[in-house]
Structures are given as structure tokens and as C-alpha cells.
């Protein structure tokens, strides 16, 4: 319903995944006369996600109280701004006005307004897009390994010193 409120009718909406509500969603899309602009992709192979994320103008993630939310992180890593519900773990990755938009209340009107505001403002969009990828580098494997080594290196050094001091004591 929020998508039907877009001013620019040239956008397409891809909805990924499977579920028991798929047929009801299809009927809703038809009722709104959006069948030519909304695509239900079904399940999406993991290896296809980066190209979909990269090609998207925005990712809409309205799940409430998601513990972390890997989907927004993946989209941000591909340079795609996220519009999401201001709840759960998403608040750790989506920073309102920096790499996306967080909405306190998700309704067709609030989501439609957020989409229109973002997509109709090229300067604002460019800022969010530019910051998207950099904002999630702290979740990369390289970052975690470096952080892990920062913690382990002093412990390893202390263990080496302890071992050396024991050997000194035994030698005496």
C-alpha cells in the first residue's frame, strides 16, 4: 500500500521470500492495480542477493524486533540505503539520516512518505548511499578478526612472559 503512494510511477517493487500469505499478497497487489509494478520473486538464491541489493534504490525492512537483522546489513554493504522499523537490532546497523531511515511507526502513510521524501531528494539519497557501505564495515570478518587479535595478543604475551618466568625459576 505504501508503494502505491509513490509519486514516481517508474519504480518497481521486488518482494522476496516465500510464505503462507503469498496468495493473499498477490490478491492485494491486484486490488491496488500494482501487478505491473510489483514482482513477487519467491525464494532468492544467496549468490544472487548482492546484485539485487546493488541494483536496488532502497531496501524496505519493516520487521519489528528483529534481534539483529542480517538483511539490512547485506543491503548496506552493497551501498543500498535502508528504510526500517525503529526497533530491535536494526537500530544497531541502520542509523537514521546517515545510512537509512528509521520509522517509529510503520503505516502505509509513514512508509510512503519516507520513500517519497528519500527518492525525490537526490542530495539526501546520495548521502545515505555514500555512507551505507562504510557504515557496516565494523561487521566485516576482517574487522572481527582484527578486534579478536587485539584482545588475544596481550593475553598471549602475558602467557609467554609467565612461561618464561617459570623457566627462569626452574633454571635457578
Short mmCIF file of N, CA and C in Angstrom, two decimals:
data_model
loop_
_atom_site.label_atom_id
_atom_site.label_comp_id
_atom_site.label_asym_id
_atom_site.label_seq_id
_atom_site.Cartn_x
_atom_site.Cartn_y
_atom_site.Cartn_z
N UNK A 1 0.83 -1.20 0.00
CA UNK A 1 0.00 0.00 0.00
C UNK A 1 0.87 1.26 0.00
N UNK A 2 1.96 1.22 0.76
CA UNK A 2 2.88 2.37 0.77
C UNK A 2 3.47 2.60 -0.62
N UNK A 3 3.79 1.52 -1.31
CA UNK A 3 4.35 1.62 -2.65
C UNK A 3 3.37 2.30 -3.62
N UNK A 4 2.09 2.06 -3.41
CA UNK A 4 1.08 2.67 -4.30
C UNK A 4 1.02 4.18 -4.12
N UNK A 5 1.63 4.71 -3.07
CA UNK A 5 1.63 6.14 -2.79
C UNK A 5 2.82 6.88 -3.40
N UNK A 6 3.71 6.15 -4.07
CA UNK A 6 4.86 6.81 -4.67
C UNK A 6 4.44 7.77 -5.76
N UNK A 7 5.08 8.93 -5.76
CA UNK A 7 4.81 9.94 -6.79
C UNK A 7 5.33 9.47 -8.14
N UNK A 8 6.53 8.90 -8.14
CA UNK A 8 7.15 8.43 -9.37
C UNK A 8 6.67 7.00 -9.63
N UNK A 9 5.94 6.82 -10.69
CA UNK A 9 5.35 5.51 -11.02
C UNK A 9 6.31 4.62 -11.81
N UNK A 10 7.55 5.05 -11.98
CA UNK A 10 8.50 4.26 -12.75
C UNK A 10 9.24 3.22 -11.91
N UNK A 11 9.08 3.27 -10.60
CA UNK A 11 9.77 2.31 -9.74
C UNK A 11 9.07 0.97 -9.76
N UNK A 12 9.86 -0.07 -9.50
CA UNK A 12 9.34 -1.43 -9.35
C UNK A 12 9.63 -1.88 -7.91
N UNK A 13 8.76 -2.70 -7.38
CA UNK A 13 8.93 -3.25 -6.04
C UNK A 13 9.14 -4.75 -6.16
N UNK A 14 10.27 -5.23 -5.65
CA UNK A 14 10.53 -6.67 -5.61
C UNK A 14 10.30 -7.13 -4.17
N UNK A 15 9.50 -8.16 -4.03
CA UNK A 15 9.24 -8.74 -2.72
C UNK A 15 9.78 -10.16 -2.75
N UNK A 16 10.79 -10.42 -1.94
CA UNK A 16 11.43 -11.73 -1.93
C UNK A 16 10.92 -12.60 -0.81
N UNK A 17 11.01 -13.90 -1.02
CA UNK A 17 10.67 -14.86 0.01
C UNK A 17 9.41 -15.64 -0.30
N UNK A 18 9.18 -16.61 0.55
CA UNK A 18 8.01 -17.48 0.45
C UNK A 18 7.25 -17.38 1.77
N UNK A 19 6.00 -17.78 1.72
CA UNK A 19 5.23 -17.79 2.96
C UNK A 19 3.78 -18.10 2.68
N UNK A 20 3.08 -18.36 3.75
CA UNK A 20 1.67 -18.77 3.62
C UNK A 20 0.76 -17.63 3.19
N UNK A 21 1.23 -16.39 3.27
CA UNK A 21 0.41 -15.24 2.88
C UNK A 21 0.64 -14.79 1.44
N UNK A 22 1.39 -15.57 0.68
CA UNK A 22 1.77 -15.16 -0.67
C UNK A 22 0.55 -14.93 -1.57
N UNK A 23 -0.43 -15.82 -1.52
CA UNK A 23 -1.60 -15.66 -2.37
C UNK A 23 -2.44 -14.45 -1.94
N UNK A 24 -2.56 -14.23 -0.64
CA UNK A 24 -3.28 -13.04 -0.15
C UNK A 24 -2.55 -11.78 -0.60
N UNK A 25 -1.23 -11.81 -0.58
CA UNK A 25 -0.44 -10.66 -1.03
C UNK A 25 -0.65 -10.43 -2.53
N UNK A 26 -0.68 -11.50 -3.29
CA UNK A 26 -0.90 -11.39 -4.73
C UNK A 26 -2.28 -10.75 -5.00
N UNK A 27 -3.30 -11.16 -4.26
CA UNK A 27 -4.64 -10.58 -4.43
C UNK A 27 -4.65 -9.10 -4.04
N UNK A 28 -3.91 -8.75 -2.99
CA UNK A 28 -3.82 -7.36 -2.54
C UNK A 28 -3.15 -6.50 -3.60
N UNK A 29 -2.09 -7.02 -4.20
CA UNK A 29 -1.38 -6.32 -5.27
C UNK A 29 -2.33 -6.07 -6.44
N UNK A 30 -3.11 -7.07 -6.80
CA UNK A 30 -4.08 -6.93 -7.89
C UNK A 30 -5.16 -5.90 -7.54
N UNK A 31 -5.62 -5.92 -6.29
CA UNK A 31 -6.65 -4.97 -5.86
C UNK A 31 -6.16 -3.53 -5.96
N UNK A 32 -4.87 -3.32 -5.71
CA UNK A 32 -4.28 -1.98 -5.81
C UNK A 32 -3.83 -1.64 -7.24
N UNK A 33 -4.07 -2.55 -8.17
CA UNK A 33 -3.67 -2.38 -9.58
C UNK A 33 -2.16 -2.14 -9.71
N UNK A 34 -1.39 -2.93 -8.97
CA UNK A 34 0.06 -2.80 -8.99
C UNK A 34 0.75 -3.99 -9.63
N UNK A 35 -0.04 -4.86 -10.25
CA UNK A 35 0.53 -6.08 -10.82
C UNK A 35 1.65 -5.86 -11.81
N UNK A 36 1.64 -4.74 -12.52
CA UNK A 36 2.70 -4.47 -13.49
C UNK A 36 3.94 -3.84 -12.85
N UNK A 37 3.87 -3.46 -11.57
CA UNK A 37 4.99 -2.79 -10.90
C UNK A 37 5.54 -3.56 -9.71
N UNK A 38 4.83 -4.60 -9.25
CA UNK A 38 5.28 -5.37 -8.09
C UNK A 38 5.60 -6.79 -8.55
N UNK A 39 6.78 -7.25 -8.18
CA UNK A 39 7.24 -8.58 -8.57
C UNK A 39 7.46 -9.42 -7.31
N UNK A 40 6.77 -10.54 -7.22
CA UNK A 40 7.00 -11.49 -6.14
C UNK A 40 8.04 -12.49 -6.63
N UNK A 41 9.24 -12.40 -6.10
CA UNK A 41 10.34 -13.20 -6.62
C UNK A 41 10.36 -14.62 -6.08
N UNK A 42 9.67 -14.86 -4.97
CA UNK A 42 9.81 -16.16 -4.32
C UNK A 42 11.15 -16.19 -3.61
N UNK A 43 11.62 -17.38 -3.32
CA UNK A 43 12.92 -17.51 -2.67
C UNK A 43 14.03 -17.04 -3.59
N UNK A 44 15.04 -16.45 -3.00
CA UNK A 44 16.15 -15.91 -3.79
C UNK A 44 17.43 -16.61 -3.36
N UNK A 45 18.16 -17.16 -4.31
CA UNK A 45 19.43 -17.82 -4.01
C UNK A 45 20.41 -16.82 -3.41
N UNK A 46 21.13 -17.27 -2.42
CA UNK A 46 22.05 -16.38 -1.69
C UNK A 46 23.04 -15.69 -2.62
N UNK A 47 23.53 -16.40 -3.63
CA UNK A 47 24.53 -15.81 -4.52
C UNK A 47 23.96 -14.71 -5.41
N UNK A 48 22.64 -14.62 -5.53
CA UNK A 48 22.01 -13.57 -6.33
C UNK A 48 21.73 -12.30 -5.52
N UNK A 49 21.81 -12.39 -4.21
CA UNK A 49 21.46 -11.24 -3.36
C UNK A 49 22.33 -10.01 -3.61
N UNK A 50 23.66 -10.14 -3.70
CA UNK A 50 24.46 -8.91 -3.90
C UNK A 50 24.04 -8.10 -5.13
N UNK A 51 23.75 -8.76 -6.24
CA UNK A 51 23.36 -8.00 -7.43
C UNK A 51 21.98 -7.37 -7.24
N UNK A 52 21.08 -8.04 -6.55
CA UNK A 52 19.76 -7.45 -6.28
C UNK A 52 19.89 -6.25 -5.34
N UNK A 53 20.65 -6.42 -4.27
CA UNK A 53 20.85 -5.30 -3.33
C UNK A 53 21.50 -4.12 -4.04
N UNK A 54 22.54 -4.39 -4.82
CA UNK A 54 23.27 -3.31 -5.50
C UNK A 54 22.40 -2.59 -6.51
N UNK A 55 21.48 -3.30 -7.13
CA UNK A 55 20.62 -2.69 -8.14
C UNK A 55 19.41 -1.98 -7.56
N UNK A 56 19.17 -2.18 -6.28
CA UNK A 56 18.00 -1.56 -5.64
C UNK A 56 18.29 -0.11 -5.26
N UNK A 57 17.29 0.72 -5.32
CA UNK A 57 17.43 2.11 -4.84
C UNK A 57 17.36 2.15 -3.32
N UNK A 58 16.52 1.30 -2.74
CA UNK A 58 16.34 1.29 -1.29
C UNK A 58 15.84 -0.10 -0.87
N UNK A 59 16.20 -0.51 0.33
CA UNK A 59 15.67 -1.74 0.90
C UNK A 59 14.66 -1.34 1.97
N UNK A 60 13.50 -1.95 1.92
CA UNK A 60 12.47 -1.69 2.93
C UNK A 60 12.44 -2.90 3.85
N UNK A 61 12.67 -2.67 5.14
CA UNK A 61 12.74 -3.75 6.12
C UNK A 61 11.85 -3.38 7.30
N UNK A 62 10.63 -3.87 7.27
CA UNK A 62 9.65 -3.44 8.27
C UNK A 62 9.43 -4.45 9.38
N UNK A 63 10.27 -5.47 9.47
CA UNK A 63 10.15 -6.45 10.54
C UNK A 63 10.39 -5.75 11.88
N UNK A 64 9.53 -6.04 12.84
CA UNK A 64 9.68 -5.43 14.16
C UNK A 64 10.43 -6.37 15.09
N UNK A 65 11.27 -5.79 15.93
CA UNK A 65 12.00 -6.51 16.97
C UNK A 65 12.87 -7.64 16.45
N UNK A 66 13.45 -7.45 15.30
CA UNK A 66 14.42 -8.40 14.75
C UNK A 66 15.66 -8.34 15.65
N UNK A 67 16.17 -9.50 16.11
CA UNK A 67 17.32 -9.46 17.02
C UNK A 67 18.54 -8.75 16.46
N UNK A 68 18.86 -8.96 15.19
CA UNK A 68 19.99 -8.26 14.58
C UNK A 68 19.60 -7.72 13.22
N UNK A 69 19.18 -8.54 12.33
CA UNK A 69 18.77 -8.10 11.00
C UNK A 69 19.91 -8.15 10.01
N UNK A 70 20.19 -9.34 9.51
CA UNK A 70 21.26 -9.52 8.54
C UNK A 70 20.91 -8.91 7.19
N UNK A 71 19.65 -8.92 6.81
CA UNK A 71 19.23 -8.39 5.51
C UNK A 71 19.62 -6.91 5.37
N UNK A 72 19.33 -6.06 6.36
CA UNK A 72 19.77 -4.65 6.22
C UNK A 72 21.28 -4.51 6.13
N UNK A 73 22.03 -5.31 6.87
CA UNK A 73 23.49 -5.24 6.81
C UNK A 73 23.98 -5.60 5.41
N UNK A 74 23.39 -6.65 4.83
CA UNK A 74 23.78 -7.06 3.48
C UNK A 74 23.47 -5.96 2.47
N UNK A 75 22.31 -5.34 2.59
CA UNK A 75 21.94 -4.26 1.66
C UNK A 75 22.88 -3.07 1.83
N UNK A 76 23.14 -2.67 3.07
CA UNK A 76 24.04 -1.55 3.32
C UNK A 76 25.44 -1.84 2.76
N UNK A 77 25.90 -3.08 2.93
CA UNK A 77 27.22 -3.46 2.41
C UNK A 77 27.29 -3.31 0.90
N UNK A 78 26.15 -3.38 0.23
CA UNK A 78 26.09 -3.21 -1.23
C UNK A 78 25.82 -1.76 -1.62
N UNK A 79 25.81 -0.85 -0.63
CA UNK A 79 25.61 0.57 -0.91
C UNK A 79 24.15 0.97 -1.05
N UNK A 80 23.24 0.16 -0.53
CA UNK A 80 21.82 0.45 -0.66
C UNK A 80 21.26 0.97 0.66
N UNK A 81 20.73 2.19 0.70
CA UNK A 81 20.12 2.71 1.93
C UNK A 81 18.93 1.85 2.35
N UNK A 82 18.62 1.90 3.64
CA UNK A 82 17.56 1.07 4.21
C UNK A 82 16.52 1.95 4.89
N UNK A 83 15.26 1.62 4.67
CA UNK A 83 14.17 2.21 5.46
C UNK A 83 13.65 1.06 6.32
N UNK A 84 13.66 1.25 7.64
CA UNK A 84 13.32 0.16 8.55
C UNK A 84 12.54 0.65 9.75
N UNK A 85 11.98 -0.32 10.44
CA UNK A 85 11.28 -0.07 11.68
C UNK A 85 12.31 0.23 12.77
N UNK A 86 12.06 1.26 13.56
CA UNK A 86 12.97 1.68 14.63
C UNK A 86 12.77 0.77 15.84
N UNK A 87 13.19 -0.49 15.69
CA UNK A 87 13.04 -1.44 16.79
C UNK A 87 14.07 -2.55 16.63
N UNK A 88 14.33 -3.22 17.72
CA UNK A 88 15.21 -4.38 17.70
C UNK A 88 16.64 -4.05 17.30
N UNK A 89 17.32 -5.07 16.80
CA UNK A 89 18.72 -4.95 16.45
C UNK A 89 19.00 -4.10 15.24
N UNK A 90 17.98 -3.79 14.46
CA UNK A 90 18.18 -2.94 13.27
C UNK A 90 18.76 -1.59 13.67
N UNK A 91 18.42 -1.14 14.86
CA UNK A 91 18.93 0.17 15.32
C UNK A 91 20.44 0.16 15.50
N UNK A 92 21.03 -1.04 15.56
CA UNK A 92 22.48 -1.13 15.68
C UNK A 92 23.17 -0.91 14.33
N UNK A 93 22.45 -1.16 13.24
CA UNK A 93 23.07 -1.07 11.93
C UNK A 93 22.54 0.08 11.08
N UNK A 94 21.26 0.38 11.17
CA UNK A 94 20.68 1.48 10.40
C UNK A 94 20.67 2.72 11.28
N UNK A 95 21.36 3.75 10.81
CA UNK A 95 21.44 4.99 11.56
C UNK A 95 20.61 6.05 10.84
N UNK A 96 19.57 6.48 11.51
CA UNK A 96 18.61 7.40 10.91
C UNK A 96 19.29 8.65 10.37
N UNK A 97 19.07 8.91 9.09
CA UNK A 97 19.63 10.11 8.45
C UNK A 97 21.07 9.96 8.03
N UNK A 98 21.69 8.82 8.33
CA UNK A 98 23.09 8.61 7.98
C UNK A 98 23.23 7.58 6.86
N UNK A 99 22.67 6.39 7.08
CA UNK A 99 22.72 5.35 6.05
C UNK A 99 21.32 4.80 5.73
N UNK A 100 20.33 5.39 6.36
CA UNK A 100 18.96 4.95 6.15
C UNK A 100 17.98 5.79 6.92
N UNK A 101 16.77 5.28 7.01
CA UNK A 101 15.70 5.98 7.72
C UNK A 101 15.04 4.99 8.66
N UNK A 102 14.90 5.37 9.91
CA UNK A 102 14.20 4.55 10.90
C UNK A 102 12.85 5.19 11.19
N UNK A 103 11.81 4.38 11.11
CA UNK A 103 10.46 4.87 11.36
C UNK A 103 9.94 4.31 12.67
N UNK A 104 9.47 5.20 13.55
CA UNK A 104 8.93 4.76 14.84
C UNK A 104 7.63 3.99 14.66
N UNK A 105 6.90 4.36 13.65
CA UNK A 105 5.61 3.71 13.40
C UNK A 105 5.50 3.44 11.90
N UNK A 106 5.29 2.18 11.56
CA UNK A 106 5.18 1.81 10.15
C UNK A 106 3.70 1.73 9.78
N UNK A 107 3.30 2.65 8.92
CA UNK A 107 1.96 2.63 8.34
C UNK A 107 2.15 2.88 6.85
N UNK A 108 1.14 2.60 6.04
CA UNK A 108 1.29 2.92 4.61
C UNK A 108 1.64 4.39 4.39
N UNK A 109 1.09 5.27 5.21
CA UNK A 109 1.36 6.70 5.04
C UNK A 109 2.79 7.05 5.44
N UNK A 110 3.25 6.58 6.63
CA UNK A 110 4.61 6.93 7.06
C UNK A 110 5.66 6.33 6.14
N UNK A 111 5.43 5.09 5.71
CA UNK A 111 6.39 4.45 4.82
C UNK A 111 6.35 5.09 3.44
N UNK A 112 5.17 5.38 2.93
CA UNK A 112 5.05 6.07 1.64
C UNK A 112 5.71 7.43 1.66
N UNK A 113 5.51 8.18 2.76
CA UNK A 113 6.14 9.50 2.89
C UNK A 113 7.66 9.38 2.92
N UNK A 114 8.16 8.40 3.68
CA UNK A 114 9.61 8.21 3.78
C UNK A 114 10.20 7.86 2.42
N UNK A 115 9.53 6.98 1.69
CA UNK A 115 10.00 6.61 0.35
C UNK A 115 10.00 7.81 -0.58
N UNK A 116 8.90 8.54 -0.61
CA UNK A 116 8.82 9.72 -1.48
C UNK A 116 9.87 10.75 -1.10
N UNK A 117 9.99 11.04 0.19
CA UNK A 117 10.97 12.04 0.64
C UNK A 117 12.39 11.66 0.22
N UNK A 118 12.74 10.38 0.38
CA UNK A 118 14.09 9.94 0.04
C UNK A 118 14.31 9.90 -1.47
N UNK A 119 13.38 9.32 -2.19
CA UNK A 119 13.58 9.15 -3.63
C UNK A 119 13.43 10.44 -4.42
N UNK A 120 12.77 11.43 -3.83
CA UNK A 120 12.59 12.72 -4.51
C UNK A 120 13.68 13.73 -4.15
N UNK A 121 14.61 13.35 -3.28
CA UNK A 121 15.68 14.25 -2.83
C UNK A 121 17.03 13.64 -3.19
N UNK A 122 17.54 13.92 -4.39
CA UNK A 122 18.79 13.29 -4.85
C UNK A 122 19.99 13.55 -3.93
N UNK A 123 20.07 14.74 -3.35
CA UNK A 123 21.20 15.05 -2.47
C UNK A 123 21.15 14.20 -1.21
N UNK A 124 20.01 14.11 -0.59
CA UNK A 124 19.85 13.30 0.61
C UNK A 124 20.10 11.82 0.29
N UNK A 125 19.56 11.38 -0.83
CA UNK A 125 19.77 9.99 -1.24
C UNK A 125 21.26 9.71 -1.42
N UNK A 126 21.97 10.62 -2.05
CA UNK A 126 23.41 10.43 -2.31
C UNK A 126 24.18 10.29 -1.00
N UNK A 127 23.82 11.07 0.01
CA UNK A 127 24.49 10.98 1.32
C UNK A 127 24.26 9.61 1.93
N UNK A 128 23.00 9.16 1.96
CA UNK A 128 22.69 7.86 2.56
C UNK A 128 23.38 6.73 1.80
N UNK A 129 23.38 6.82 0.49
CA UNK A 129 24.01 5.79 -0.32
C UNK A 129 25.51 5.76 -0.10
N UNK A 130 26.13 6.92 -0.04
CA UNK A 130 27.58 7.01 0.16
C UNK A 130 27.99 6.40 1.51
N UNK A 131 27.21 6.66 2.53
CA UNK A 131 27.56 6.19 3.87
C UNK A 131 27.16 4.74 4.13
N UNK A 132 26.27 4.21 3.32
CA UNK A 132 25.74 2.86 3.56
C UNK A 132 26.85 1.82 3.70
N UNK A 133 27.69 1.72 2.70
CA UNK A 133 28.73 0.67 2.70
C UNK A 133 29.71 0.84 3.85
N UNK A 134 30.17 2.06 4.06
CA UNK A 134 31.17 2.30 5.12
C UNK A 134 30.59 2.03 6.51
N UNK A 135 29.31 2.24 6.65
CA UNK A 135 28.71 2.13 7.98
C UNK A 135 28.67 0.71 8.52
N UNK A 136 28.82 -0.29 7.66
CA UNK A 136 28.75 -1.67 8.14
C UNK A 136 30.10 -2.39 8.09
N UNK A 137 31.15 -1.66 7.79
CA UNK A 137 32.47 -2.28 7.77
C UNK A 137 32.83 -2.85 9.14
N UNK A 138 32.27 -2.30 10.19
CA UNK A 138 32.56 -2.81 11.53
C UNK A 138 31.96 -4.19 11.77
N UNK A 139 31.14 -4.67 10.85
CA UNK A 139 30.57 -6.01 10.96
C UNK A 139 31.28 -7.02 10.06
N UNK A 140 32.33 -6.57 9.36
CA UNK A 140 33.03 -7.47 8.44
C UNK A 140 33.87 -8.48 9.21
N UNK A 141 34.20 -9.58 8.53
CA UNK A 141 35.06 -10.60 9.15
C UNK A 141 36.42 -10.02 9.47
N UNK A 142 36.98 -9.21 8.57
CA UNK A 142 38.30 -8.62 8.81
C UNK A 142 38.30 -7.79 10.08
N UNK A 143 37.24 -7.02 10.27
CA UNK A 143 37.15 -6.19 11.47
C UNK A 143 37.09 -7.08 12.72
N UNK A 144 36.29 -8.13 12.67
CA UNK A 144 36.15 -9.01 13.83
C UNK A 144 37.45 -9.76 14.14
N UNK A 145 38.14 -10.20 13.12
CA UNK A 145 39.42 -10.88 13.33
C UNK A 145 40.42 -9.92 13.95
N UNK A 146 40.50 -8.71 13.42
CA UNK A 146 41.43 -7.70 13.98
C UNK A 146 41.09 -7.41 15.44
N UNK A 147 39.83 -7.27 15.73
CA UNK A 147 39.38 -7.00 17.11
C UNK A 147 39.71 -8.18 18.02
N UNK A 148 39.50 -9.39 17.53
CA UNK A 148 39.80 -10.60 18.29
C UNK A 148 41.30 -10.66 18.61
N UNK A 149 42.13 -10.33 17.60
CA UNK A 149 43.57 -10.35 17.81
C UNK A 149 44.01 -9.26 18.80
N UNK A 150 43.34 -8.13 18.80
CA UNK A 150 43.63 -7.07 19.78
C UNK A 150 43.43 -7.59 21.20
N UNK A 151 42.46 -8.43 21.36
CA UNK A 151 42.17 -8.99 22.68
C UNK A 151 43.13 -10.14 23.01
N UNK A 152 43.38 -11.00 22.03
CA UNK A 152 44.21 -12.18 22.27
C UNK A 152 45.71 -11.88 22.38
N UNK A 153 46.22 -10.93 21.61
CA UNK A 153 47.65 -10.66 21.61
C UNK A 153 48.20 -10.34 23.00
N UNK A 154 47.57 -9.44 23.78
CA UNK A 154 48.09 -9.18 25.13
C UNK A 154 48.02 -10.42 26.03
N UNK A 155 47.00 -11.23 25.86
CA UNK A 155 46.88 -12.46 26.65
C UNK A 155 48.01 -13.42 26.29
N UNK A 156 48.27 -13.57 25.01
CA UNK A 156 49.34 -14.45 24.54
C UNK A 156 50.70 -13.94 25.05
N UNK A 157 50.89 -12.64 25.02
CA UNK A 157 52.15 -12.05 25.51
C UNK A 157 52.33 -12.31 27.00
N UNK A 158 51.25 -12.14 27.77
CA UNK A 158 51.31 -12.41 29.21
C UNK A 158 51.59 -13.88 29.49
N UNK A 159 51.00 -14.77 28.72
CA UNK A 159 51.26 -16.20 28.90
C UNK A 159 52.71 -16.53 28.58
N UNK A 160 53.25 -15.89 27.55
CA UNK A 160 54.65 -16.11 27.19
C UNK A 160 55.56 -15.63 28.32
N UNK A 161 55.26 -14.46 28.88
CA UNK A 161 56.06 -13.94 29.99
C UNK A 161 55.98 -14.87 31.19
N UNK A 162 54.78 -15.37 31.47
CA UNK A 162 54.58 -16.29 32.59
C UNK A 162 55.39 -17.56 32.36
N UNK A 163 55.32 -18.09 31.14
CA UNK A 163 56.07 -19.31 30.81
C UNK A 163 57.57 -19.05 30.95
N UNK A 164 58.06 -17.90 30.44
CA UNK A 164 59.47 -17.57 30.54
C UNK A 164 59.91 -17.42 31.99
N UNK A 165 59.07 -16.79 32.82
CA UNK A 165 59.43 -16.61 34.22
C UNK A 165 59.47 -17.95 34.95
N UNK A 166 58.60 -18.87 34.61
CA UNK A 166 58.62 -20.22 35.22
C UNK A 166 59.90 -20.94 34.83
N UNK A 167 60.30 -20.80 33.55
CA UNK A 167 61.52 -21.45 33.10
C UNK A 167 62.72 -20.84 33.83
N UNK A 168 62.71 -19.52 34.07
CA UNK A 168 63.79 -18.88 34.81
C UNK A 168 63.88 -19.43 36.22
N UNK A 169 62.71 -19.60 36.86
CA UNK A 169 62.67 -20.10 38.24
C UNK A 169 63.19 -21.53 38.27
N UNK A 170 62.78 -22.35 37.33
CA UNK A 170 63.24 -23.74 37.28
C UNK A 170 64.76 -23.80 37.03
N UNK A 171 65.25 -22.91 36.21
CA UNK A 171 66.67 -22.90 35.87
C UNK A 171 67.52 -22.54 37.08
N UNK A 172 66.96 -21.74 37.98
CA UNK A 172 67.72 -21.29 39.17
C UNK A 172 67.65 -22.37 40.18
#
